[in-house]
Amino acid sequence: MQYAAYVFDAYGTLFDVHAAVRRHADRIGPDGQLLSEIWRAKQLEYSWVRTLMGAYADFWQLTEQALDFALRKVPSADPGLKATLLDAYWRLDCYPEVPAVLKVLKASGAKLAILSNGSPKMLEAAVKSAALDQVLDDIYSVDTVRRFKTDPSVYDMVTTGWRLYPSAVSFQSSNRWDIAGATKFGFRTVWINRSNQPEEYRDFPPALILPSLEALAPGN
């Protein structure tokens, strides 16, 4: 079934959040994967805690603070790599299928957007680095509402901006908690379960579970 709009989470869905550490794996050493996992977990934790506290700080600040914690938690990793890792985060690799899928969806007449916790500058850099700027109609950042996902005001940016009912929007995310929030809001949701994670939030199920974005494109 075709939808009027396809909206994508950015980090973990379009862009590989572990690419920054993997790019410098030889300099980080054997605990690179652990470092990357802690960095990502803390980045998200800080976004949830700050939303609950009503103490917003943009996602780039949280990304830097999370890396500081991860480097302290993983002493085998050289803290002198901080600037190098942060620089790499501006140019994260997109997943291999992403450009082709977005082009096919765009050609079908659907509107395409990113809806992300990322700051506007982070998202613009990632989109340009992956050459996705020509296929996206909009980039929605939580910076506008100063609250992070899964606050309903985040998802409402799309329906208000595009004057659509939530049910007209297909929302794709690799983050199960994000899918739960979008389902509660009323979007048709597709969980991109890239790493074969177990199901959770069973009272807010996705409409579809896929291992990648590839099957979204008509004809696939």
JSON list of C-alpha atoms in Angstrom, two decimals:
[
{"chain": "A", "resi": 1, "resn": "MET", "atom": "CA", "xyz": [0.00, 0.00, 0.00]},
{"chain": "A", "resi": 2, "resn": "GLN", "atom": "CA", "xyz": [1.29, 3.45, -0.93]},
{"chain": "A", "resi": 3, "resn": "TYR", "atom": "CA", "xyz": [1.21, 6.30, 1.57]},
{"chain": "A", "resi": 4, "resn": "ALA", "atom": "CA", "xyz": [1.09, 10.05, 1.00]},
{"chain": "A", "resi": 5, "resn": "ALA", "atom": "CA", "xyz": [4.19, 10.55, 3.10]},
{"chain": "A", "resi": 6, "resn": "TYR", "atom": "CA", "xyz": [7.14, 8.49, 4.28]},
{"chain": "A", "resi": 7, "resn": "VAL", "atom": "CA", "xyz": [8.97, 9.81, 7.32]},
{"chain": "A", "resi": 8, "resn": "PHE", "atom": "CA", "xyz": [12.25, 8.36, 8.53]},
{"chain": "A", "resi": 9, "resn": "ASP", "atom": "CA", "xyz": [14.13, 8.45, 11.77]},
{"chain": "A", "resi": 10, "resn": "ALA", "atom": "CA", "xyz": [17.74, 9.36, 11.02]},
{"chain": "A", "resi": 11, "resn": "TYR", "atom": "CA", "xyz": [20.20, 7.69, 13.40]},
{"chain": "A", "resi": 12, "resn": "GLY", "atom": "CA", "xyz": [20.14, 3.92, 13.17]},
{"chain": "A", "resi": 13, "resn": "THR", "atom": "CA", "xyz": [17.51, 3.98, 10.42]},
{"chain": "A", "resi": 14, "resn": "LEU", "atom": "CA", "xyz": [19.12, 5.95, 7.59]},
{"chain": "A", "resi": 15, "resn": "PHE", "atom": "CA", "xyz": [22.56, 6.50, 9.12]},
{"chain": "A", "resi": 16, "resn": "ASP", "atom": "CA", "xyz": [24.76, 3.94, 10.86]},
{"chain": "A", "resi": 17, "resn": "VAL", "atom": "CA", "xyz": [25.43, 5.32, 14.36]},
{"chain": "A", "resi": 18, "resn": "HIS", "atom": "CA", "xyz": [28.35, 2.95, 14.82]},
{"chain": "A", "resi": 19, "resn": "ALA", "atom": "CA", "xyz": [30.16, 4.09, 11.68]},
{"chain": "A", "resi": 20, "resn": "ALA", "atom": "CA", "xyz": [32.15, 6.79, 13.50]},
{"chain": "A", "resi": 21, "resn": "VAL", "atom": "CA", "xyz": [33.83, 4.31, 15.83]},
{"chain": "A", "resi": 22, "resn": "ARG", "atom": "CA", "xyz": [34.21, 1.65, 13.16]},
{"chain": "A", "resi": 23, "resn": "ARG", "atom": "CA", "xyz": [36.01, 4.14, 10.90]},
{"chain": "A", "resi": 24, "resn": "HIS", "atom": "CA", "xyz": [38.75, 4.44, 13.52]},
{"chain": "A", "resi": 25, "resn": "ALA", "atom": "CA", "xyz": [38.61, 0.92, 14.93]},
{"chain": "A", "resi": 26, "resn": "ASP", "atom": "CA", "xyz": [42.33, 0.31, 14.42]},
{"chain": "A", "resi": 27, "resn": "ARG", "atom": "CA", "xyz": [43.19, 3.29, 16.64]},
{"chain": "A", "resi": 28, "resn": "ILE", "atom": "CA", "xyz": [40.59, 2.51, 19.32]},
{"chain": "A", "resi": 29, "resn": "GLY", "atom": "CA", "xyz": [41.51, -1.12, 19.88]},
{"chain": "A", "resi": 30, "resn": "PRO", "atom": "CA", "xyz": [39.57, -4.24, 20.88]},
{"chain": "A", "resi": 31, "resn": "ASP", "atom": "CA", "xyz": [36.92, -2.40, 22.90]},
{"chain": "A", "resi": 32, "resn": "GLY", "atom": "CA", "xyz": [35.67, -0.28, 20.02]},
{"chain": "A", "resi": 33, "resn": "GLN", "atom": "CA", "xyz": [32.28, -1.98, 19.78]},
{"chain": "A", "resi": 34, "resn": "LEU", "atom": "CA", "xyz": [31.74, -1.60, 23.52]},
{"chain": "A", "resi": 35, "resn": "LEU", "atom": "CA", "xyz": [32.68, 2.07, 23.33]},
{"chain": "A", "resi": 36, "resn": "SER", "atom": "CA", "xyz": [30.23, 2.65, 20.49]},
{"chain": "A", "resi": 37, "resn": "GLU", "atom": "CA", "xyz": [27.38, 0.86, 22.25]},
{"chain": "A", "resi": 38, "resn": "ILE", "atom": "CA", "xyz": [27.89, 2.86, 25.47]},
{"chain": "A", "resi": 39, "resn": "TRP", "atom": "CA", "xyz": [28.13, 6.10, 23.49]},
{"chain": "A", "resi": 40, "resn": "ARG", "atom": "CA", "xyz": [24.82, 5.40, 21.76]},
{"chain": "A", "resi": 41, "resn": "ALA", "atom": "CA", "xyz": [23.03, 4.22, 24.92]},
{"chain": "A", "resi": 42, "resn": "LYS", "atom": "CA", "xyz": [24.05, 7.30, 26.90]},
{"chain": "A", "resi": 43, "resn": "GLN", "atom": "CA", "xyz": [23.18, 9.63, 24.03]},
{"chain": "A", "resi": 44, "resn": "LEU", "atom": "CA", "xyz": [19.61, 8.31, 24.11]},
{"chain": "A", "resi": 45, "resn": "GLU", "atom": "CA", "xyz": [19.40, 8.15, 27.90]},
{"chain": "A", "resi": 46, "resn": "TYR", "atom": "CA", "xyz": [20.36, 11.81, 28.15]},
{"chain": "A", "resi": 47, "resn": "SER", "atom": "CA", "xyz": [17.64, 12.77, 25.65]},
{"chain": "A", "resi": 48, "resn": "TRP", "atom": "CA", "xyz": [14.93, 10.99, 27.65]},
{"chain": "A", "resi": 49, "resn": "VAL", "atom": "CA", "xyz": [16.09, 12.32, 31.02]},
{"chain": "A", "resi": 50, "resn": "ARG", "atom": "CA", "xyz": [16.33, 15.91, 29.79]},
{"chain": "A", "resi": 51, "resn": "THR", "atom": "CA", "xyz": [12.85, 15.76, 28.26]},
{"chain": "A", "resi": 52, "resn": "LEU", "atom": "CA", "xyz": [11.42, 14.47, 31.54]},
{"chain": "A", "resi": 53, "resn": "MET", "atom": "CA", "xyz": [13.24, 17.20, 33.46]},
{"chain": "A", "resi": 54, "resn": "GLY", "atom": "CA", "xyz": [12.26, 19.95, 31.03]},
{"chain": "A", "resi": 55, "resn": "ALA", "atom": "CA", "xyz": [15.96, 20.81, 30.62]},
{"chain": "A", "resi": 56, "resn": "TYR", "atom": "CA", "xyz": [16.55, 20.75, 26.87]},
{"chain": "A", "resi": 57, "resn": "ALA", "atom": "CA", "xyz": [20.04, 20.71, 25.37]},
{"chain": "A", "resi": 58, "resn": "ASP", "atom": "CA", "xyz": [20.53, 20.03, 21.67]},
{"chain": "A", "resi": 59, "resn": "PHE", "atom": "CA", "xyz": [21.51, 16.59, 20.46]},
{"chain": "A", "resi": 60, "resn": "TRP", "atom": "CA", "xyz": [25.05, 17.59, 19.58]},
{"chain": "A", "resi": 61, "resn": "GLN", "atom": "CA", "xyz": [25.71, 18.56, 23.19]},
{"chain": "A", "resi": 62, "resn": "LEU", "atom": "CA", "xyz": [24.29, 15.23, 24.34]},
{"chain": "A", "resi": 63, "resn": "THR", "atom": "CA", "xyz": [26.38, 13.38, 21.76]},
{"chain": "A", "resi": 64, "resn": "GLU", "atom": "CA", "xyz": [29.54, 15.00, 23.08]},
{"chain": "A", "resi": 65, "resn": "GLN", "atom": "CA", "xyz": [28.60, 14.40, 26.73]},
{"chain": "A", "resi": 66, "resn": "ALA", "atom": "CA", "xyz": [27.77, 10.76, 25.98]},
{"chain": "A", "resi": 67, "resn": "LEU", "atom": "CA", "xyz": [31.16, 10.26, 24.32]},
{"chain": "A", "resi": 68, "resn": "ASP", "atom": "CA", "xyz": [32.89, 11.77, 27.36]},
{"chain": "A", "resi": 69, "resn": "PHE", "atom": "CA", "xyz": [31.15, 9.19, 29.53]},
{"chain": "A", "resi": 70, "resn": "ALA", "atom": "CA", "xyz": [31.92, 6.32, 27.15]},
{"chain": "A", "resi": 71, "resn": "LEU", "atom": "CA", "xyz": [35.61, 7.20, 27.04]},
{"chain": "A", "resi": 72, "resn": "ARG", "atom": "CA", "xyz": [35.76, 7.23, 30.84]},
{"chain": "A", "resi": 73, "resn": "LYS", "atom": "CA", "xyz": [33.88, 3.93, 30.99]},
{"chain": "A", "resi": 74, "resn": "VAL", "atom": "CA", "xyz": [36.21, 2.25, 28.47]},
{"chain": "A", "resi": 75, "resn": "PRO", "atom": "CA", "xyz": [39.72, 3.13, 29.70]},
{"chain": "A", "resi": 76, "resn": "SER", "atom": "CA", "xyz": [41.41, 1.14, 26.93]},
{"chain": "A", "resi": 77, "resn": "ALA", "atom": "CA", "xyz": [40.18, 3.71, 24.40]},
{"chain": "A", "resi": 78, "resn": "ASP", "atom": "CA", "xyz": [42.42, 6.74, 23.98]},
{"chain": "A", "resi": 79, "resn": "PRO", "atom": "CA", "xyz": [40.52, 9.88, 25.15]},
{"chain": "A", "resi": 80, "resn": "GLY", "atom": "CA", "xyz": [42.67, 11.82, 22.73]},
{"chain": "A", "resi": 81, "resn": "LEU", "atom": "CA", "xyz": [40.46, 10.42, 19.95]},
{"chain": "A", "resi": 82, "resn": "LYS", "atom": "CA", "xyz": [37.45, 12.42, 21.14]},
{"chain": "A", "resi": 83, "resn": "ALA", "atom": "CA", "xyz": [37.75, 15.16, 18.52]},
{"chain": "A", "resi": 84, "resn": "THR", "atom": "CA", "xyz": [38.36, 12.61, 15.76]},
{"chain": "A", "resi": 85, "resn": "LEU", "atom": "CA", "xyz": [35.27, 10.58, 16.71]},
{"chain": "A", "resi": 86, "resn": "LEU", "atom": "CA", "xyz": [33.07, 13.65, 16.98]},
{"chain": "A", "resi": 87, "resn": "ASP", "atom": "CA", "xyz": [34.23, 14.82, 13.56]},
{"chain": "A", "resi": 88, "resn": "ALA", "atom": "CA", "xyz": [33.36, 11.41, 12.10]},
{"chain": "A", "resi": 89, "resn": "TYR", "atom": "CA", "xyz": [29.85, 11.66, 13.55]},
{"chain": "A", "resi": 90, "resn": "TRP", "atom": "CA", "xyz": [29.12, 14.55, 11.17]},
{"chain": "A", "resi": 91, "resn": "ARG", "atom": "CA", "xyz": [29.69, 12.21, 8.21]},
{"chain": "A", "resi": 92, "resn": "LEU", "atom": "CA", "xyz": [28.07, 8.94, 9.22]},
{"chain": "A", "resi": 93, "resn": "ASP", "atom": "CA", "xyz": [27.65, 6.31, 6.52]},
{"chain": "A", "resi": 94, "resn": "CYS", "atom": "CA", "xyz": [24.11, 5.70, 5.37]},
{"chain": "A", "resi": 95, "resn": "TYR", "atom": "CA", "xyz": [22.98, 2.10, 5.02]},
{"chain": "A", "resi": 96, "resn": "PRO", "atom": "CA", "xyz": [23.57, 0.66, 1.51]},
{"chain": "A", "resi": 97, "resn": "GLU", "atom": "CA", "xyz": [19.92, 0.43, 0.44]},
{"chain": "A", "resi": 98, "resn": "VAL", "atom": "CA", "xyz": [18.92, 3.92, 1.58]},
{"chain": "A", "resi": 99, "resn": "PRO", "atom": "CA", "xyz": [19.62, 6.07, -1.54]},
{"chain": "A", "resi": 100, "resn": "ALA", "atom": "CA", "xyz": [17.87, 3.71, -3.95]},
{"chain": "A", "resi": 101, "resn": "VAL", "atom": "CA", "xyz": [14.81, 3.18, -1.74]},
{"chain": "A", "resi": 102, "resn": "LEU", "atom": "CA", "xyz": [14.31, 6.89, -1.15]},
{"chain": "A", "resi": 103, "resn": "LYS", "atom": "CA", "xyz": [14.63, 7.61, -4.88]},
{"chain": "A", "resi": 104, "resn": "VAL", "atom": "CA", "xyz": [11.99, 5.01, -5.74]},
{"chain": "A", "resi": 105, "resn": "LEU", "atom": "CA", "xyz": [9.59, 6.33, -3.10]},
{"chain": "A", "resi": 106, "resn": "LYS", "atom": "CA", "xyz": [10.15, 9.88, -4.30]},
{"chain": "A", "resi": 107, "resn": "ALA", "atom": "CA", "xyz": [9.46, 8.84, -7.89]},
{"chain": "A", "resi": 108, "resn": "SER", "atom": "CA", "xyz": [6.15, 7.30, -6.77]},
{"chain": "A", "resi": 109, "resn": "GLY", "atom": "CA", "xyz": [4.92, 10.77, -5.79]},
{"chain": "A", "resi": 110, "resn": "ALA", "atom": "CA", "xyz": [5.22, 10.40, -2.02]},
{"chain": "A", "resi": 111, "resn": "LYS", "atom": "CA", "xyz": [6.57, 13.14, 0.21]},
{"chain": "A", "resi": 112, "resn": "LEU", "atom": "CA", "xyz": [9.73, 12.21, 2.14]},
{"chain": "A", "resi": 113, "resn": "ALA", "atom": "CA", "xyz": [11.13, 13.63, 5.35]},
{"chain": "A", "resi": 114, "resn": "ILE", "atom": "CA", "xyz": [13.45, 12.95, 8.24]},
{"chain": "A", "resi": 115, "resn": "LEU", "atom": "CA", "xyz": [12.09, 13.32, 11.78]},
{"chain": "A", "resi": 116, "resn": "SER", "atom": "CA", "xyz": [14.97, 13.17, 14.22]},
{"chain": "A", "resi": 117, "resn": "ASN", "atom": "CA", "xyz": [16.38, 14.01, 17.62]},
{"chain": "A", "resi": 118, "resn": "GLY", "atom": "CA", "xyz": [19.39, 15.40, 15.78]},
{"chain": "A", "resi": 119, "resn": "SER", "atom": "CA", "xyz": [20.14, 19.10, 15.71]},
{"chain": "A", "resi": 120, "resn": "PRO", "atom": "CA", "xyz": [19.56, 20.88, 12.37]},
{"chain": "A", "resi": 121, "resn": "LYS", "atom": "CA", "xyz": [23.28, 21.22, 11.65]},
{"chain": "A", "resi": 122, "resn": "MET", "atom": "CA", "xyz": [23.93, 17.54, 12.42]},
{"chain": "A", "resi": 123, "resn": "LEU", "atom": "CA", "xyz": [21.13, 16.43, 10.12]},
{"chain": "A", "resi": 124, "resn": "GLU", "atom": "CA", "xyz": [22.07, 18.77, 7.29]},
{"chain": "A", "resi": 125, "resn": "ALA", "atom": "CA", "xyz": [25.67, 17.52, 7.40]},
{"chain": "A", "resi": 126, "resn": "ALA", "atom": "CA", "xyz": [24.64, 13.86, 7.41]},
{"chain": "A", "resi": 127, "resn": "VAL", "atom": "CA", "xyz": [22.14, 14.33, 4.59]},
{"chain": "A", "resi": 128, "resn": "LYS", "atom": "CA", "xyz": [24.61, 16.18, 2.38]},
{"chain": "A", "resi": 129, "resn": "SER", "atom": "CA", "xyz": [27.37, 13.68, 3.11]},
{"chain": "A", "resi": 130, "resn": "ALA", "atom": "CA", "xyz": [25.09, 10.86, 1.95]},
{"chain": "A", "resi": 131, "resn": "ALA", "atom": "CA", "xyz": [23.78, 12.91, -1.04]},
{"chain": "A", "resi": 132, "resn": "LEU", "atom": "CA", "xyz": [20.18, 12.56, 0.14]},
{"chain": "A", "resi": 133, "resn": "ASP", "atom": "CA", "xyz": [19.37, 16.27, -0.03]},
{"chain": "A", "resi": 134, "resn": "GLN", "atom": "CA", "xyz": [17.82, 15.95, -3.50]},
{"chain": "A", "resi": 135, "resn": "VAL", "atom": "CA", "xyz": [15.16, 13.42, -2.48]},
{"chain": "A", "resi": 136, "resn": "LEU", "atom": "CA", "xyz": [14.00, 14.80, 0.87]},
{"chain": "A", "resi": 137, "resn": "ASP", "atom": "CA", "xyz": [11.18, 17.33, 1.07]},
{"chain": "A", "resi": 138, "resn": "ASP", "atom": "CA", "xyz": [11.79, 18.28, 4.70]},
{"chain": "A", "resi": 139, "resn": "ILE", "atom": "CA", "xyz": [14.04, 17.66, 7.67]},
{"chain": "A", "resi": 140, "resn": "TYR", "atom": "CA", "xyz": [12.23, 17.93, 11.00]},
{"chain": "A", "resi": 141, "resn": "SER", "atom": "CA", "xyz": [14.43, 18.38, 14.06]},
{"chain": "A", "resi": 142, "resn": "VAL", "atom": "CA", "xyz": [13.24, 18.26, 17.65]},
{"chain": "A", "resi": 143, "resn": "ASP", "atom": "CA", "xyz": [15.09, 21.55, 18.09]},
{"chain": "A", "resi": 144, "resn": "THR", "atom": "CA", "xyz": [11.83, 23.21, 17.00]},
{"chain": "A", "resi": 145, "resn": "VAL", "atom": "CA", "xyz": [9.84, 21.91, 19.97]},
{"chain": "A", "resi": 146, "resn": "ARG", "atom": "CA", "xyz": [12.80, 21.49, 22.36]},
{"chain": "A", "resi": 147, "resn": "ARG", "atom": "CA", "xyz": [11.68, 18.07, 23.46]},
{"chain": "A", "resi": 148, "resn": "PHE", "atom": "CA", "xyz": [12.98, 14.68, 22.36]},
{"chain": "A", "resi": 149, "resn": "LYS", "atom": "CA", "xyz": [11.17, 11.59, 21.13]},
{"chain": "A", "resi": 150, "resn": "THR", "atom": "CA", "xyz": [8.86, 10.05, 22.23]},
{"chain": "A", "resi": 151, "resn": "ASP", "atom": "CA", "xyz": [7.09, 13.27, 23.21]},
{"chain": "A", "resi": 152, "resn": "PRO", "atom": "CA", "xyz": [3.95, 13.60, 21.03]},
{"chain": "A", "resi": 153, "resn": "SER", "atom": "CA", "xyz": [4.87, 17.16, 20.06]},
{"chain": "A", "resi": 154, "resn": "VAL", "atom": "CA", "xyz": [7.76, 15.73, 18.02]},
{"chain": "A", "resi": 155, "resn": "TYR", "atom": "CA", "xyz": [5.53, 13.59, 15.80]},
{"chain": "A", "resi": 156, "resn": "ASP", "atom": "CA", "xyz": [2.99, 16.40, 15.56]},
{"chain": "A", "resi": 157, "resn": "MET", "atom": "CA", "xyz": [5.52, 18.53, 13.67]},
{"chain": "A", "resi": 158, "resn": "VAL", "atom": "CA", "xyz": [4.95, 16.34, 10.60]},
{"chain": "A", "resi": 159, "resn": "THR", "atom": "CA", "xyz": [1.16, 16.30, 10.65]},
{"chain": "A", "resi": 160, "resn": "THR", "atom": "CA", "xyz": [0.97, 20.03, 11.34]},
{"chain": "A", "resi": 161, "resn": "GLY", "atom": "CA", "xyz": [3.64, 20.93, 8.82]},
{"chain": "A", "resi": 162, "resn": "TRP", "atom": "CA", "xyz": [2.18, 18.82, 6.04]},
{"chain": "A", "resi": 163, "resn": "ARG", "atom": "CA", "xyz": [-1.49, 19.10, 7.09]},
{"chain": "A", "resi": 164, "resn": "LEU", "atom": "CA", "xyz": [-1.96, 15.36, 7.08]},
{"chain": "A", "resi": 165, "resn": "TYR", "atom": "CA", "xyz": [-3.81, 12.97, 9.33]},
{"chain": "A", "resi": 166, "resn": "PRO", "atom": "CA", "xyz": [-1.38, 10.71, 11.23]},
{"chain": "A", "resi": 167, "resn": "SER", "atom": "CA", "xyz": [-2.80, 7.65, 9.45]},
{"chain": "A", "resi": 168, "resn": "ALA", "atom": "CA", "xyz": [-1.58, 9.05, 6.10]},
{"chain": "A", "resi": 169, "resn": "VAL", "atom": "CA", "xyz": [2.03, 8.90, 7.29]},
{"chain": "A", "resi": 170, "resn": "SER", "atom": "CA", "xyz": [4.24, 5.83, 7.14]},
{"chain": "A", "resi": 171, "resn": "PHE", "atom": "CA", "xyz": [6.93, 6.24, 9.79]},
{"chain": "A", "resi": 172, "resn": "GLN", "atom": "CA", "xyz": [10.11, 4.13, 9.72]},
{"chain": "A", "resi": 173, "resn": "SER", "atom": "CA", "xyz": [12.53, 3.74, 12.62]},
{"chain": "A", "resi": 174, "resn": "SER", "atom": "CA", "xyz": [15.07, 1.19, 13.79]},
{"chain": "A", "resi": 175, "resn": "ASN", "atom": "CA", "xyz": [14.39, 2.18, 17.40]},
{"chain": "A", "resi": 176, "resn": "ARG", "atom": "CA", "xyz": [11.58, 0.15, 18.93]},
{"chain": "A", "resi": 177, "resn": "TRP", "atom": "CA", "xyz": [10.83, 2.82, 21.55]},
{"chain": "A", "resi": 178, "resn": "ASP", "atom": "CA", "xyz": [10.46, 5.37, 18.73]},
{"chain": "A", "resi": 179, "resn": "ILE", "atom": "CA", "xyz": [8.07, 3.05, 16.92]},
{"chain": "A", "resi": 180, "resn": "ALA", "atom": "CA", "xyz": [6.01, 2.74, 20.11]},
{"chain": "A", "resi": 181, "resn": "GLY", "atom": "CA", "xyz": [5.77, 6.52, 20.43]},
{"chain": "A", "resi": 182, "resn": "ALA", "atom": "CA", "xyz": [4.85, 6.98, 16.77]},
{"chain": "A", "resi": 183, "resn": "THR", "atom": "CA", "xyz": [2.25, 4.20, 16.96]},
{"chain": "A", "resi": 184, "resn": "LYS", "atom": "CA", "xyz": [0.68, 5.84, 20.01]},
{"chain": "A", "resi": 185, "resn": "PHE", "atom": "CA", "xyz": [0.56, 9.12, 18.07]},
{"chain": "A", "resi": 186, "resn": "GLY", "atom": "CA", "xyz": [-1.31, 7.43, 15.21]},
{"chain": "A", "resi": 187, "resn": "PHE", "atom": "CA", "xyz": [1.29, 6.94, 12.48]},
{"chain": "A", "resi": 188, "resn": "ARG", "atom": "CA", "xyz": [1.41, 3.74, 10.47]},
{"chain": "A", "resi": 189, "resn": "THR", "atom": "CA", "xyz": [4.73, 2.41, 11.73]},
{"chain": "A", "resi": 190, "resn": "VAL", "atom": "CA", "xyz": [7.43, 0.19, 10.25]},
{"chain": "A", "resi": 191, "resn": "TRP", "atom": "CA", "xyz": [10.09, -1.13, 12.59]},
{"chain": "A", "resi": 192, "resn": "ILE", "atom": "CA", "xyz": [13.39, -1.56, 10.75]},
{"chain": "A", "resi": 193, "resn": "ASN", "atom": "CA", "xyz": [14.83, -4.28, 12.95]},
{"chain": "A", "resi": 194, "resn": "ARG", "atom": "CA", "xyz": [18.36, -4.31, 11.53]},
{"chain": "A", "resi": 195, "resn": "SER", "atom": "CA", "xyz": [19.94, -6.23, 14.39]},
{"chain": "A", "resi": 196, "resn": "ASN", "atom": "CA", "xyz": [17.16, -8.77, 15.02]},
{"chain": "A", "resi": 197, "resn": "GLN", "atom": "CA", "xyz": [16.19, -7.42, 18.43]},
{"chain": "A", "resi": 198, "resn": "PRO", "atom": "CA", "xyz": [13.39, -9.09, 20.41]},
{"chain": "A", "resi": 199, "resn": "GLU", "atom": "CA", "xyz": [9.95, -7.53, 20.39]},
{"chain": "A", "resi": 200, "resn": "GLU", "atom": "CA", "xyz": [8.92, -5.16, 23.19]},
{"chain": "A", "resi": 201, "resn": "TYR", "atom": "CA", "xyz": [6.21, -2.53, 23.82]},
{"chain": "A", "resi": 202, "resn": "ARG", "atom": "CA", "xyz": [3.69, -5.13, 22.70]},
{"chain": "A", "resi": 203, "resn": "ASP", "atom": "CA", "xyz": [0.77, -2.80, 23.43]},
{"chain": "A", "resi": 204, "resn": "PHE", "atom": "CA", "xyz": [2.08, -0.43, 20.72]},
{"chain": "A", "resi": 205, "resn": "PRO", "atom": "CA", "xyz": [2.88, -2.82, 17.86]},
{"chain": "A", "resi": 206, "resn": "PRO", "atom": "CA", "xyz": [4.27, -1.76, 14.48]},
{"chain": "A", "resi": 207, "resn": "ALA", "atom": "CA", "xyz": [2.24, -2.37, 11.35]},
{"chain": "A", "resi": 208, "resn": "LEU", "atom": "CA", "xyz": [5.25, -4.06, 9.80]},
{"chain": "A", "resi": 209, "resn": "ILE", "atom": "CA", "xyz": [8.67, -5.36, 10.81]},
{"chain": "A", "resi": 210, "resn": "LEU", "atom": "CA", "xyz": [11.46, -5.38, 8.21]},
{"chain": "A", "resi": 211, "resn": "PRO", "atom": "CA", "xyz": [15.19, -6.22, 8.37]},
{"chain": "A", "resi": 212, "resn": "SER", "atom": "CA", "xyz": [16.03, -3.17, 6.21]},
{"chain": "A", "resi": 213, "resn": "LEU", "atom": "CA", "xyz": [14.31, -0.42, 4.23]},
{"chain": "A", "resi": 214, "resn": "GLU", "atom": "CA", "xyz": [14.63, -2.33, 0.96]},
{"chain": "A", "resi": 215, "resn": "ALA", "atom": "CA", "xyz": [11.12, -3.84, 0.97]},
{"chain": "A", "resi": 216, "resn": "LEU", "atom": "CA", "xyz": [9.52, -0.39, 1.26]},
{"chain": "A", "resi": 217, "resn": "ALA", "atom": "CA", "xyz": [10.22, 0.40, -2.39]},
{"chain": "A", "resi": 218, "resn": "PRO", "atom": "CA", "xyz": [7.35, -0.55, -4.73]},
{"chain": "A", "resi": 219, "resn": "GLY", "atom": "CA", "xyz": [8.17, -3.69, -6.67]},
{"chain": "A", "resi": 220, "resn": "ASN", "atom": "CA", "xyz": [10.55, -5.09, -4.05]}
]
